Amino acid sequence: MIRRPWRRDAARRAMDCAEAAREIQAFVDGEADSFAAVRLAAHLEHCGWCAFELATYREIKAALARRRSPDPEAVRRLGDFGASLPGGGPQPGE
Ligand SMILES: [Zn+2]
């Protein structure tokens, strides 16, 4: 019988930074499985470097999300500004 102790050891062993870095992106994207997420959370509790990296990923993701759906108020102000220009400026839909 072949024993595979490393599989169970991997579950118990603390996640290291290299492994955490691989999981962080999946975690932010909501693609990490719950097992990986629990181990990542445990690592982040005592690793400021990885916690900072997670915060950075979230920041980037939030910025990208803002780009895809701009603030409607900002779009309206931009439209008002265009309409105030001589000649009316570009009209919506053009
Ligand atoms: Zn770390």
PDB file of C-alpha atoms and ligand atoms in Angstrom:
ATOM      1  CA  MET A   1       0.000   0.000   0.000  1.00  0.00           C
ATOM      2  CA  ILE A   2       1.322   3.384  -0.964  1.00  0.00           C
ATOM      3  CA  ARG A   3       0.748   6.096   1.582  1.00  0.00           C
ATOM      4  CA  ARG A   4       0.403   9.633   0.409  1.00  0.00           C
ATOM      5  CA  PRO A   5       1.057  11.586   3.574  1.00  0.00           C
ATOM      6  CA  TRP A   6       1.841  14.797   1.677  1.00  0.00           C
ATOM      7  CA  ARG A   7      -1.796  15.320   0.763  1.00  0.00           C
ATOM      8  CA  ARG A   8      -2.824  15.560   4.400  1.00  0.00           C
ATOM      9  CA  ASP A   9       0.314  17.473   5.282  1.00  0.00           C
ATOM     10  CA  ALA A  10      -0.525  20.060   2.649  1.00  0.00           C
ATOM     11  CA  ALA A  11      -3.822  20.684   4.417  1.00  0.00           C
ATOM     12  CA  ARG A  12      -2.166  21.180   7.797  1.00  0.00           C
ATOM     13  CA  ARG A  13       0.971  22.941   6.638  1.00  0.00           C
ATOM     14  CA  ALA A  14       0.799  26.703   6.733  1.00  0.00           C
ATOM     15  CA  MET A  15       0.520  28.296   3.328  1.00  0.00           C
ATOM     16  CA  ASP A  16       3.740  30.075   2.363  1.00  0.00           C
ATOM     17  CA  CYS A  17       3.938  33.430   0.574  1.00  0.00           C
ATOM     18  CA  ALA A  18       4.551  31.924  -2.872  1.00  0.00           C
ATOM     19  CA  GLU A  19       1.452  29.768  -2.548  1.00  0.00           C
ATOM     20  CA  ALA A  20      -0.553  32.650  -1.088  1.00  0.00           C
ATOM     21  CA  ALA A  21       0.420  34.872  -4.024  1.00  0.00           C
ATOM     22  CA  ARG A  22      -1.012  32.287  -6.413  1.00  0.00           C
ATOM     23  CA  GLU A  23      -4.256  32.070  -4.436  1.00  0.00           C
ATOM     24  CA  ILE A  24      -4.775  35.805  -3.897  1.00  0.00           C
ATOM     25  CA  GLN A  25      -5.838  36.546  -7.451  1.00  0.00           C
ATOM     26  CA  ALA A  26      -8.285  33.635  -7.531  1.00  0.00           C
ATOM     27  CA  PHE A  27      -9.565  34.725  -4.118  1.00  0.00           C
ATOM     28  CA  VAL A  28     -10.210  38.315  -5.266  1.00  0.00           C
ATOM     29  CA  ASP A  29     -11.909  37.009  -8.408  1.00  0.00           C
ATOM     30  CA  GLY A  30     -14.104  34.764  -6.226  1.00  0.00           C
ATOM     31  CA  GLU A  31     -12.628  31.672  -7.865  1.00  0.00           C
ATOM     32  CA  ALA A  32     -10.701  30.229  -4.915  1.00  0.00           C
ATOM     33  CA  ASP A  33     -12.263  27.090  -3.450  1.00  0.00           C
ATOM     34  CA  SER A  34     -13.290  27.359   0.190  1.00  0.00           C
ATOM     35  CA  PHE A  35     -10.387  25.156   1.328  1.00  0.00           C
ATOM     36  CA  ALA A  36      -7.844  27.468  -0.315  1.00  0.00           C
ATOM     37  CA  ALA A  37      -9.692  30.537   0.966  1.00  0.00           C
ATOM     38  CA  VAL A  38      -9.525  29.321   4.576  1.00  0.00           C
ATOM     39  CA  ARG A  39      -5.800  28.588   4.295  1.00  0.00           C
ATOM     40  CA  LEU A  40      -5.182  31.935   2.608  1.00  0.00           C
ATOM     41  CA  ALA A  41      -7.109  33.757   5.348  1.00  0.00           C
ATOM     42  CA  ALA A  42      -4.983  32.000   7.974  1.00  0.00           C
ATOM     43  CA  HIS A  43      -1.819  33.089   6.173  1.00  0.00           C
ATOM     44  CA  LEU A  44      -3.011  36.702   5.824  1.00  0.00           C
ATOM     45  CA  GLU A  45      -3.586  36.899   9.579  1.00  0.00           C
ATOM     46  CA  HIS A  46       0.131  36.826  10.237  1.00  0.00           C
ATOM     47  CA  CYS A  47       1.622  38.029   6.924  1.00  0.00           C
ATOM     48  CA  GLY A  48       1.401  41.755   6.306  1.00  0.00           C
ATOM     49  CA  TRP A  49       3.116  41.456   2.946  1.00  0.00           C
ATOM     50  CA  CYS A  50       0.457  39.168   1.494  1.00  0.00           C
ATOM     51  CA  ALA A  51      -2.317  41.180   3.158  1.00  0.00           C
ATOM     52  CA  PHE A  52      -0.923  44.230   1.380  1.00  0.00           C
ATOM     53  CA  GLU A  53      -0.839  42.323  -1.906  1.00  0.00           C
ATOM     54  CA  LEU A  54      -4.473  41.287  -1.442  1.00  0.00           C
ATOM     55  CA  ALA A  55      -5.414  44.921  -0.769  1.00  0.00           C
ATOM     56  CA  THR A  56      -3.565  45.966  -3.924  1.00  0.00           C
ATOM     57  CA  TYR A  57      -5.378  43.369  -6.041  1.00  0.00           C
ATOM     58  CA  ARG A  58      -8.714  44.505  -4.644  1.00  0.00           C
ATOM     59  CA  GLU A  59      -7.802  48.117  -5.425  1.00  0.00           C
ATOM     60  CA  ILE A  60      -6.969  47.236  -9.026  1.00  0.00           C
ATOM     61  CA  LYS A  61     -10.137  45.185  -9.429  1.00  0.00           C
ATOM     62  CA  ALA A  62     -12.239  48.026  -8.015  1.00  0.00           C
ATOM     63  CA  ALA A  63     -10.569  50.514 -10.361  1.00  0.00           C
ATOM     64  CA  LEU A  64     -11.275  48.274 -13.346  1.00  0.00           C
ATOM     65  CA  ALA A  65     -14.889  47.877 -12.247  1.00  0.00           C
ATOM     66  CA  ARG A  66     -15.226  51.658 -12.015  1.00  0.00           C
ATOM     67  CA  ARG A  67     -13.894  52.002 -15.544  1.00  0.00           C
ATOM     68  CA  ARG A  68     -16.483  49.594 -16.930  1.00  0.00           C
ATOM     69  CA  SER A  69     -19.384  51.426 -15.342  1.00  0.00           C
ATOM     70  CA  PRO A  70     -18.503  55.083 -14.893  1.00  0.00           C
ATOM     71  CA  ASP A  71     -20.245  57.216 -12.316  1.00  0.00           C
ATOM     72  CA  PRO A  72     -23.522  58.315 -14.026  1.00  0.00           C
ATOM     73  CA  GLU A  73     -23.258  61.699 -12.335  1.00  0.00           C
ATOM     74  CA  ALA A  74     -19.821  62.236 -13.895  1.00  0.00           C
ATOM     75  CA  VAL A  75     -21.210  61.234 -17.314  1.00  0.00           C
ATOM     76  CA  ARG A  76     -24.104  63.705 -16.915  1.00  0.00           C
ATOM     77  CA  ARG A  77     -21.722  66.548 -15.954  1.00  0.00           C
ATOM     78  CA  LEU A  78     -19.571  65.759 -18.965  1.00  0.00           C
ATOM     79  CA  GLY A  79     -22.671  65.885 -21.187  1.00  0.00           C
ATOM     80  CA  ASP A  80     -23.705  69.238 -19.668  1.00  0.00           C
ATOM     81  CA  PHE A  81     -20.216  70.563 -20.287  1.00  0.00           C
ATOM     82  CA  GLY A  82     -20.365  69.441 -23.939  1.00  0.00           C
ATOM     83  CA  ALA A  83     -23.790  71.074 -24.380  1.00  0.00           C
ATOM     84  CA  SER A  84     -22.468  74.361 -22.924  1.00  0.00           C
ATOM     85  CA  LEU A  85     -19.749  74.596 -25.574  1.00  0.00           C
ATOM     86  CA  PRO A  86     -20.316  76.820 -28.646  1.00  0.00           C
ATOM     87  CA  GLY A  87     -22.270  74.769 -31.197  1.00  0.00           C
ATOM     88  CA  GLY A  88     -23.646  72.450 -28.516  1.00  0.00           C
ATOM     89  CA  GLY A  89     -20.737  70.046 -28.628  1.00  0.00           C
ATOM     90  CA  PRO A  90     -21.102  66.382 -29.492  1.00  0.00           C
ATOM     91  CA  GLN A  91     -24.558  65.000 -28.849  1.00  0.00           C
ATOM     92  CA  PRO A  92     -25.178  61.701 -27.085  1.00  0.00           C
ATOM     93  CA  GLY A  93     -25.219  58.822 -29.543  1.00  0.00           C
ATOM     94  CA  GLU A  94     -22.837  60.461 -31.973  1.00  0.00           C
TER      95      GLU A  94
HETATM   96 ZN    ZN B   1       2.793  35.822   2.962  1.00  0.00          ZN
END
